[in-house]
Amino acid sequence: MTKANIDISTEEKLKEAARVVFTRKGFAATTVRDIAAEANINLALVNYYFRSKEKLFDLIMAETIQKLFEKIRPIIYDETTSITEKIESIVDHYLELLIANPDFPLFIVNELLSGAKRLPIMTDNGKMFLNSYFVKQLGALRMEGKINFHPVNIIMNMIGMIIFPFLARPLLLKSGALGESEFRAIVEERKKLIPLWLTQITNL
Amino acid sequence: MTKANIDISTEEKLKEAARVVFTRKGFAATTVRDIAAEANINLALVNYYFRSKEKLFDLIMAETIQKLFEKIRPIIYDETTSITEKIESIVDHYLELLIANPDFPLFIVNELLSGAKRLPIMTDNGKMFLNSYFVKQLGALRMEGKINFHPVNIIMNMIGMIIFPFLARPLLLKSGALGESEFRAIVEERKKLIPLWLTQITNL
DNA sequence: AATTGACTTAAACAAATGTTTAAAACAAAA
DNA sequence: TTTTGTTTTAAACATTTGTTTAAGTCAATT
């Protein structure tokens, strides 16, 4: 057994440290030295294992997006569930994930700004979303005359309502408008409310 | 008349260029040379006029936030208008502003990530929002039993629904899911829909 | 015309940052 | 034990980046 096999640590530690720092500060504001320090590992090893700061970032970004969508895909491609059931499922899964990683939305949005280069990973998954059975169901909703607006609005509202609290989180906490526990309570409350609101909106 | 009075250009040109570049790339990813180049003005003049990159950013940030809230304040402190009227007003003003500056939400959100130092300007205005008559009206809504959830949810939903399309914009455009004109059409559509949806949600 | 004071420029500086190098440490194989 | 290939380390390198400097330009004032 070579050292490479025993030692899951170094490479994995670096990735984990990079994930933490990139998420907290964004790509541009993060230095390779930050990552090395966070991992308590020699600076040169970042380039040794990942060749460059950019490659490391791309790797983490790809993995994160991947993890994100592979949870959603089975839900939105399920042809046996109703719109309402899908919404409940998506909201629940998404919010659970965000409760565990509260600054993840800021991370993504931050990279939307600067990283036009790194977009393909996301656009591909975005298309995957737009081609889903869920979107077809929403389209049918319009055909049936139940809604009189572009179905993409429903998706926008859903994701918007899911992620907004997490975008506003630093503002809400630092301003003292909410405490950590109140924030958590509101998010928990929204888990049930968002699907309710969405059905009201779509007249279901 | 000194040169300082004639020449509104240099300082103002730099500020405008800085606004453009900061908005496009965020604080960390923007270099002073980027700004100078965008303005076609000598590098040293950035520090000559604004002392530092950070001071320049703070100035622009403060002005932008200021401009943003001074439009909203009279609306949300108006004691003569109903909740519905306020919502219509806010949505309309906000969306108009965002149509003119589509990457403004990304800019703000981007700085929420890194700039814990630059938050005070925003938290102050956040408090201004939370102390408004609008929020009191929403609170009353709960007292009357018309809604059975924390009123802050309505604000979250409103802002979330307003800004989300602009956060997703680069993704939607680059992925080809929407064209520029379709995006514009959807936003225009939402101008009327969002208030409608919000009244459905609040049982008004 | 000479002077003043604000503005502009090109060059330089110091610090920070991504990356590379060359040697050392180390564990497994021969 | 010696050898081999991988991993780790400290130092160095080349750029980039924010900032400063010192000289130059220019218009108004004296």
Coordinates of C-alpha atoms (C1' of nucleotides) in Angstrom, one line a residue:
Chain A
M1 CA 0.0 0.0 0.0
T2 CA 1.6 3.2 -1.1
K3 CA 1.6 6.4 0.8
A4 CA -0.9 7.8 -1.6
N5 CA -3.5 5.3 -0.5
I6 CA -3.0 5.7 3.2
D7 CA -2.9 9.4 3.0
I8 CA -6.3 10.5 2.0
S9 CA -5.6 13.4 4.3
T10 CA -3.4 15.9 2.5
E11 CA -5.2 16.2 -0.8
E12 CA -8.6 15.9 0.8
K13 CA -7.7 18.3 3.6
L14 CA -6.7 20.8 1.1
K15 CA -9.9 20.4 -0.8
E16 CA -11.9 20.8 2.3
A17 CA -10.0 23.9 3.4
A18 CA -10.3 25.4 -0.1
R19 CA -14.1 24.8 0.0
V20 CA -14.3 26.6 3.3
V21 CA -12.2 29.6 2.3
F22 CA -13.6 29.9 -1.2
T23 CA -17.1 29.8 0.2
R24 CA -16.3 32.4 2.8
K25 CA -14.4 34.9 0.7
G26 CA -15.0 34.1 -3.0
F27 CA -12.5 33.2 -5.6
A28 CA -10.7 36.5 -6.1
A29 CA -10.4 37.4 -2.5
T30 CA -9.0 34.0 -1.6
T31 CA -5.2 33.5 -1.6
V32 CA -3.4 30.2 -2.0
R33 CA -1.8 31.0 1.3
D34 CA -5.2 31.3 2.9
I35 CA -6.0 27.8 1.8
A36 CA -2.7 26.4 2.9
A37 CA -3.1 28.1 6.3
E38 CA -6.6 26.8 6.8
A39 CA -5.4 23.3 6.1
N40 CA -2.2 23.7 8.1
I41 CA -0.3 22.4 5.1
N42 CA 2.6 23.7 3.1
L43 CA 1.9 26.3 0.5
A44 CA 3.5 24.4 -2.4
L45 CA 1.3 21.4 -2.0
V46 CA -1.7 23.3 -3.3
N47 CA 0.0 23.5 -6.7
Y48 CA 1.6 20.1 -6.3
Y49 CA -1.8 18.5 -6.1
F50 CA -4.0 20.8 -8.1
R51 CA -1.6 22.5 -10.5
S52 CA -3.2 25.9 -10.0
K53 CA -5.6 27.9 -7.8
E54 CA -8.0 28.1 -10.7
K55 CA -8.0 24.3 -11.3
L56 CA -8.6 23.7 -7.6
F57 CA -11.5 26.1 -7.7
D58 CA -13.0 24.6 -10.8
L59 CA -12.8 21.1 -9.2
I60 CA -14.6 22.2 -6.1
M61 CA -17.2 24.2 -8.0
A62 CA -17.9 21.2 -10.2
E63 CA -18.2 18.8 -7.3
T64 CA -20.5 21.2 -5.4
I65 CA -22.8 21.9 -8.3
Q66 CA -22.9 18.2 -9.1
K67 CA -23.8 17.3 -5.6
L68 CA -26.5 20.0 -5.7
F69 CA -28.2 18.8 -8.8
E70 CA -28.0 15.1 -8.4
K71 CA -30.4 15.5 -5.5
I72 CA -32.8 17.5 -7.5
R73 CA -32.7 15.6 -10.7
P74 CA -34.6 12.5 -9.6
I75 CA -37.3 14.7 -8.2
I76 CA -37.9 16.9 -11.2
Y77 CA -37.7 14.0 -13.7
D78 CA -40.2 11.9 -11.8
E79 CA -43.2 11.4 -14.0
T80 CA -45.4 9.9 -11.3
T81 CA -45.6 12.8 -8.9
S82 CA -47.7 16.0 -9.1
I83 CA -46.4 19.5 -9.3
T84 CA -47.3 20.1 -5.7
E85 CA -45.5 17.0 -4.6
K86 CA -42.4 18.1 -6.5
I87 CA -42.5 21.5 -5.1
E88 CA -42.7 20.2 -1.6
S89 CA -39.8 17.9 -2.3
I90 CA -37.6 20.5 -3.8
V91 CA -38.2 23.1 -1.2
D92 CA -37.5 20.5 1.6
H93 CA -34.3 19.2 0.1
Y94 CA -33.0 22.6 -0.9
L95 CA -33.7 24.1 2.5
E96 CA -32.1 21.2 4.3
L97 CA -29.0 21.6 2.2
L98 CA -28.9 25.4 2.8
I99 CA -29.4 25.0 6.5
A100 CA -26.3 22.8 6.5
N101 CA -24.3 25.3 4.2
P102 CA -25.8 28.7 4.9
D103 CA -23.4 30.7 2.8
F104 CA -23.6 28.5 -0.2
P105 CA -26.0 30.8 -2.1
L106 CA -23.6 33.8 -1.6
F107 CA -20.8 31.6 -2.9
I108 CA -22.7 30.7 -6.1
V109 CA -24.0 34.2 -6.7
N110 CA -20.5 35.6 -6.1
E111 CA -19.1 33.4 -8.8
L112 CA -21.9 34.3 -11.2
L113 CA -20.5 37.8 -11.1
S114 CA -16.9 37.3 -11.9
G115 CA -16.7 33.9 -13.3
A116 CA -18.0 34.0 -16.8
K117 CA -15.4 31.3 -17.6
R118 CA -16.7 28.9 -15.0
L119 CA -20.3 29.1 -16.1
P120 CA -20.6 26.1 -18.4
I121 CA -20.9 23.7 -15.4
M122 CA -23.8 25.6 -14.2
T123 CA -25.5 26.4 -17.5
D124 CA -25.5 22.7 -18.4
N125 CA -27.3 21.9 -15.2
G126 CA -29.6 24.8 -15.8
K127 CA -30.6 23.2 -19.1
M128 CA -31.1 19.9 -17.3
F129 CA -33.5 21.7 -15.1
L130 CA -35.4 23.4 -18.0
N131 CA -35.8 20.1 -19.9
S132 CA -37.2 18.3 -16.9
Y133 CA -40.7 16.8 -16.6
F134 CA -41.4 19.3 -13.9
V135 CA -41.1 22.1 -16.4
K136 CA -43.3 20.2 -18.8
Q137 CA -45.9 19.9 -16.1
L138 CA -45.7 23.6 -15.5
G139 CA -46.1 24.3 -19.3
A140 CA -49.2 22.1 -19.3
L141 CA -50.6 24.3 -16.5
R142 CA -50.5 27.2 -18.9
M143 CA -52.1 25.2 -21.7
E144 CA -54.9 24.3 -19.4
G145 CA -55.4 28.0 -18.7
K146 CA -54.8 27.6 -15.0
I147 CA -52.1 30.2 -15.1
N148 CA -51.8 33.1 -17.5
F149 CA -48.0 33.8 -17.3
H150 CA -44.8 32.2 -18.4
P151 CA -44.2 29.0 -16.3
V152 CA -40.6 30.0 -15.7
N153 CA -42.0 32.5 -13.2
I154 CA -42.9 29.7 -10.9
I155 CA -39.4 28.3 -10.9
M156 CA -38.0 31.8 -10.3
N157 CA -40.4 32.4 -7.4
M158 CA -39.6 29.0 -5.9
I159 CA -35.8 29.4 -6.0
G160 CA -36.1 33.0 -5.1
M161 CA -38.1 32.3 -2.0
I162 CA -35.8 29.5 -1.1
I163 CA -32.5 31.2 -1.3
F164 CA -33.3 34.8 -0.5
P165 CA -33.2 34.4 3.3
F166 CA -29.7 33.0 3.0
L167 CA -28.6 35.9 0.8
A168 CA -29.9 38.4 3.3
R169 CA -28.6 36.4 6.2
P170 CA -25.4 38.3 7.0
L171 CA -27.4 41.5 6.8
L172 CA -30.1 40.3 9.1
L173 CA -27.7 38.9 11.6
K174 CA -25.3 41.8 11.7
S175 CA -28.0 44.4 11.9
G176 CA -29.5 42.6 14.8
A177 CA -32.8 42.3 13.1
L178 CA -32.8 38.6 13.7
G179 CA -30.8 36.2 15.9
E180 CA -29.3 32.9 14.7
S181 CA -32.1 31.0 16.3
E182 CA -34.9 33.2 15.0
F183 CA -33.4 33.0 11.5
R184 CA -33.4 29.2 11.8
A185 CA -37.0 29.3 13.0
I186 CA -38.1 31.4 10.1
V187 CA -36.4 29.1 7.6
E188 CA -38.0 26.1 9.2
E189 CA -41.4 27.9 9.0
R190 CA -40.8 28.6 5.3
K191 CA -40.3 25.0 4.6
K192 CA -44.0 24.5 4.9
L193 CA -45.1 28.0 3.8
I194 CA -43.3 28.2 0.4
P195 CA -45.1 25.2 -1.1
L196 CA -48.4 26.6 0.3
W197 CA -47.7 30.0 -1.3
L198 CA -46.7 28.5 -4.6
T199 CA -49.9 26.5 -4.8
Q200 CA -51.9 29.7 -4.1
I201 CA -50.0 31.5 -6.8
T202 CA -50.6 28.7 -9.3
N203 CA -54.2 28.2 -8.4
L204 CA -53.8 24.5 -7.6
Chain B
M1 CA -12.7 79.9 -11.7
T2 CA -10.1 77.2 -10.9
K3 CA -9.5 74.1 -12.9
A4 CA -11.2 72.1 -10.2
N5 CA -14.5 73.7 -11.0
I6 CA -14.3 73.4 -14.7
D7 CA -13.2 69.9 -14.7
I8 CA -16.0 67.9 -13.3
S9 CA -14.9 65.3 -15.8
T10 CA -11.8 63.6 -14.3
E11 CA -13.1 62.8 -10.9
E12 CA -16.5 62.0 -12.1
K13 CA -15.3 59.9 -15.0
L14 CA -13.2 57.9 -12.5
K15 CA -16.2 57.4 -10.3
E16 CA -18.3 56.3 -13.2
A17 CA -15.6 53.9 -14.5
A18 CA -15.2 52.5 -11.0
R19 CA -18.9 52.0 -10.6
V20 CA -18.9 50.0 -13.9
V21 CA -15.9 47.9 -13.2
F22 CA -16.7 47.2 -9.5
T23 CA -20.3 46.3 -10.5
R24 CA -19.0 43.9 -13.2
K25 CA -16.2 42.2 -11.3
G26 CA -16.7 42.9 -7.6
F27 CA -14.2 44.6 -5.3
A28 CA -11.5 41.9 -5.0
A29 CA -11.4 41.1 -8.7
T30 CA -11.1 44.7 -9.7
T31 CA -7.7 46.4 -10.0
V32 CA -7.0 50.1 -9.8
R33 CA -5.5 49.7 -13.3
D34 CA -8.8 48.3 -14.6
I35 CA -10.6 51.4 -13.4
A36 CA -8.0 53.8 -14.8
A37 CA -8.2 51.9 -18.1
E38 CA -12.0 52.0 -18.2
A39 CA -11.8 55.7 -17.7
N40 CA -8.9 56.3 -20.0
I41 CA -7.2 58.2 -17.3
N42 CA -3.8 58.0 -15.6
L43 CA -3.4 55.3 -12.9
A44 CA -2.1 57.7 -10.3
L45 CA -5.2 59.9 -10.4
V46 CA -7.3 57.2 -8.7
N47 CA -5.2 57.6 -5.6
Y48 CA -4.9 61.4 -6.1
Y49 CA -8.6 61.9 -6.0
F50 CA -9.8 59.1 -3.7
R51 CA -6.7 58.2 -1.6
S52 CA -7.2 54.5 -2.0
K53 CA -9.1 51.8 -3.9
E54 CA -11.0 51.0 -0.7
K55 CA -12.1 54.6 -0.1
L56 CA -13.3 54.8 -3.7
F57 CA -15.3 51.7 -3.3
D58 CA -16.8 52.8 0.0
L59 CA -17.8 56.1 -1.6
I60 CA -19.5 54.4 -4.5
M61 CA -21.2 51.8 -2.4
A62 CA -22.5 54.5 0.0
E63 CA -23.8 56.6 -2.9
T64 CA -25.5 53.6 -4.5
I65 CA -27.2 52.4 -1.4
Q66 CA -28.2 55.9 -0.6
K67 CA -29.8 56.4 -4.0
L68 CA -31.5 53.0 -3.7
F69 CA -33.1 53.7 -0.3
E70 CA -34.1 57.3 -0.7
K71 CA -36.5 56.2 -3.4
I72 CA -38.0 53.5 -1.2
R73 CA -38.2 55.4 2.1
P74 CA -41.0 57.8 1.2
I75 CA -43.0 54.9 0.0
I76 CA -42.7 52.7 3.1
Y77 CA -43.1 55.5 5.6
D78 CA -46.3 56.8 3.9
E79 CA -49.1 56.4 6.5
T80 CA -51.8 57.1 4.0
T81 CA -51.4 54.2 1.6
S82 CA -52.5 50.6 2.0
I83 CA -50.2 47.6 2.0
T84 CA -51.2 46.7 -1.5
E85 CA -50.4 50.2 -2.8
K86 CA -47.1 50.2 -1.1
I87 CA -46.2 46.8 -2.6
E88 CA -47.2 48.0 -6.1
S89 CA -45.1 51.1 -5.6
I90 CA -42.0 49.2 -4.3
V91 CA -42.1 46.5 -7.0
D92 CA -42.5 49.1 -9.7
H93 CA -39.7 51.4 -8.5
Y94 CA -37.4 48.5 -7.7
L95 CA -37.8 46.8 -11.0
E96 CA -37.4 50.0 -13.0
L97 CA -34.1 50.6 -11.2
L98 CA -33.0 47.0 -11.9
I99 CA -33.9 47.2 -15.5
A100 CA -31.6 50.2 -15.8
N101 CA -28.8 48.5 -13.7
P102 CA -29.3 44.7 -14.3
D103 CA -26.2 43.6 -12.5
F104 CA -26.8 45.7 -9.4
P105 CA -28.1 42.8 -7.3
L106 CA -25.1 40.7 -8.1
F107 CA -22.9 43.6 -7.1
I108 CA -24.6 44.0 -3.7
V109 CA -24.8 40.3 -3.0
N110 CA -21.1 39.9 -4.0
E111 CA -20.1 42.4 -1.5
L112 CA -22.2 40.8 1.2
L113 CA -19.9 37.9 0.9
S114 CA -16.5 39.5 1.4
G115 CA -17.2 42.9 2.8
A116 CA -18.1 42.4 6.4
K117 CA -16.4 45.8 6.9
R118 CA -18.6 47.6 4.4
L119 CA -21.8 46.3 5.9
P120 CA -22.7 49.2 8.3
I121 CA -24.1 51.3 5.4
M122 CA -26.4 48.6 4.5
T123 CA -27.5 47.4 8.0
D124 CA -28.4 51.0 8.9
N125 CA -30.7 51.1 5.9
G126 CA -31.9 47.7 6.7
K127 CA -33.0 48.9 10.1
M128 CA -34.6 51.9 8.4
F129 CA -36.7 49.4 6.5
L130 CA -37.6 47.3 9.4
N131 CA -38.8 50.4 11.4
S132 CA -41.0 51.6 8.6
Y133 CA -44.7 52.1 8.7
F134 CA -45.0 49.4 6.1
V135 CA -43.6 46.8 8.5
K136 CA -46.0 48.0 11.2
Q137 CA -48.9 47.5 8.8
L138 CA -47.6 44.0 8.1
G139 CA -47.4 43.3 11.8
A140 CA -51.0 44.5 12.2
L141 CA -51.9 42.0 9.5
R142 CA -50.8 39.2 11.8
M143 CA -52.6 40.7 14.8
E144 CA -55.8 40.7 12.8
G145 CA -55.2 37.0 12.1
K146 CA -55.1 37.5 8.4
I147 CA -51.7 35.8 8.2
N148 CA -50.3 33.2 10.5
F149 CA -46.6 33.6 9.9
H150 CA -43.9 36.1 10.7
P151 CA -44.5 39.3 8.6
V152 CA -40.8 39.5 7.6
N153 CA -41.7 36.6 5.3
I154 CA -43.7 39.0 3.1
I155 CA -40.7 41.3 2.7
M156 CA -38.4 38.4 2.0
N157 CA -40.8 37.1 -0.7
M158 CA -41.2 40.5 -2.2
I159 CA -37.5 41.3 -2.5
G160 CA -36.7 37.7 -3.4
M161 CA -39.2 37.7 -6.3
I162 CA -37.9 41.1 -7.4
I163 CA -34.2 40.4 -7.5
F164 CA -34.0 36.7 -8.3
P165 CA -34.4 37.1 -12.1
F166 CA -31.4 39.5 -12.1
L167 CA -29.3 37.1 -10.1
A168 CA -30.1 34.3 -12.5
R169 CA -29.7 36.6 -15.5
P170 CA -26.2 35.7 -16.6
L171 CA -27.1 32.0 -16.2
L172 CA -30.3 32.4 -18.2
L173 CA -28.7 34.4 -21.0
K174 CA -25.5 32.3 -21.4
S175 CA -27.4 29.1 -21.3
G176 CA -29.6 30.3 -24.1
A177 CA -32.7 29.6 -21.9
L178 CA -33.8 33.1 -22.6
G179 CA -32.8 35.9 -24.9
E180 CA -32.3 39.5 -23.8
S181 CA -35.7 40.5 -25.1
E182 CA -37.5 37.6 -23.5
F183 CA -35.8 38.3 -20.2
R184 CA -37.0 41.9 -20.4
A185 CA -40.5 40.7 -21.3
I186 CA -40.7 38.4 -18.3
V187 CA -39.4 41.1 -15.9
E188 CA -42.0 43.5 -17.4
E189 CA -44.7 40.8 -16.9
R190 CA -43.6 40.3 -13.3
K191 CA -44.1 44.0 -12.5
K192 CA -47.8 43.3 -12.5
L193 CA -47.7 39.7 -11.3
I194 CA -45.6 40.1 -8.1
P195 CA -48.0 42.4 -6.4
L196 CA -50.8 40.1 -7.4
W197 CA -49.0 37.1 -6.0
L198 CA -48.2 38.9 -2.8
T199 CA -51.8 39.8 -2.2
Q200 CA -52.8 36.2 -2.8
I201 CA -50.3 35.1 -0.3
T202 CA -51.4 37.6 2.3
N203 CA -55.1 36.9 1.7
L204 CA -55.8 40.6 1.0
Chain C
dA1 C1' 6.0 87.8 -18.0
dA2 C1' 6.4 85.5 -13.8
dT3 C1' 4.1 83.0 -10.2
dT4 C1' 1.0 80.2 -8.2
dG5 C1' -1.6 76.2 -7.4
dA6 C1' -4.2 72.6 -9.1
dC7 C1' -3.9 68.8 -12.2
dT8 C1' -1.4 65.1 -14.9
dT9 C1' 2.1 61.9 -16.2
dA10 C1' 5.6 58.3 -16.3
dA11 C1' 8.3 55.9 -13.4
dA12 C1' 9.4 53.6 -9.3
dC13 C1' 8.5 51.1 -4.9
dA14 C1' 7.0 47.8 -1.6
dA15 C1' 4.1 44.3 -0.6
dA16 C1' 1.2 40.5 -2.0
dT17 C1' 0.4 36.6 -4.7
dG18 C1' 0.5 32.4 -7.9
dT19 C1' 3.8 29.3 -9.1
dT20 C1' 8.3 26.8 -9.4
dT21 C1' 12.5 24.7 -7.8
dA22 C1' 15.8 22.0 -5.6
dA23 C1' 16.7 19.6 -1.7
dA24 C1' 15.1 16.8 2.2
dA25 C1' 12.0 13.3 4.4
dC26 C1' 9.9 9.2 4.1
dA27 C1' 7.8 4.7 3.2
dA28 C1' 7.8 0.7 0.4
dA29 C1' 10.5 -2.5 -2.7
dA30 C1' 14.7 -4.8 -4.0
Chain D
dT1 C1' 21.0 -1.8 3.4
dT2 C1' 20.3 0.3 -0.7
dT3 C1' 17.3 1.9 -4.0
dT4 C1' 13.2 4.0 -5.8
dG5 C1' 9.4 6.9 -6.2
dT6 C1' 6.4 9.8 -3.8
dT7 C1' 5.5 13.5 -0.7
dT8 C1' 6.9 17.5 1.9
dT9 C1' 9.6 21.7 2.9
dA10 C1' 11.8 26.2 2.7
dA11 C1' 13.2 29.3 -0.4
dA12 C1' 13.1 31.8 -4.5
dC13 C1' 10.9 33.7 -8.8
dA14 C1' 8.2 36.4 -11.7
dT15 C1' 4.0 39.1 -11.9
dT16 C1' 0.5 41.7 -10.3
dT17 C1' -1.2 45.3 -7.6
dG18 C1' -1.9 49.3 -4.5
dT19 C1' 0.4 53.4 -3.7
dT20 C1' 3.9 57.1 -3.9
dT21 C1' 7.1 60.2 -6.0
dA22 C1' 9.1 63.8 -8.5
dA23 C1' 8.9 66.1 -12.5
dG24 C1' 6.0 68.3 -15.9
dT25 C1' 1.6 70.8 -17.8
dC26 C1' -1.6 74.3 -17.8
dA27 C1' -4.8 78.0 -16.7
dA28 C1' -5.7 81.7 -13.9
dT29 C1' -3.6 85.4 -10.9
dT30 C1' -0.3 88.9 -9.8

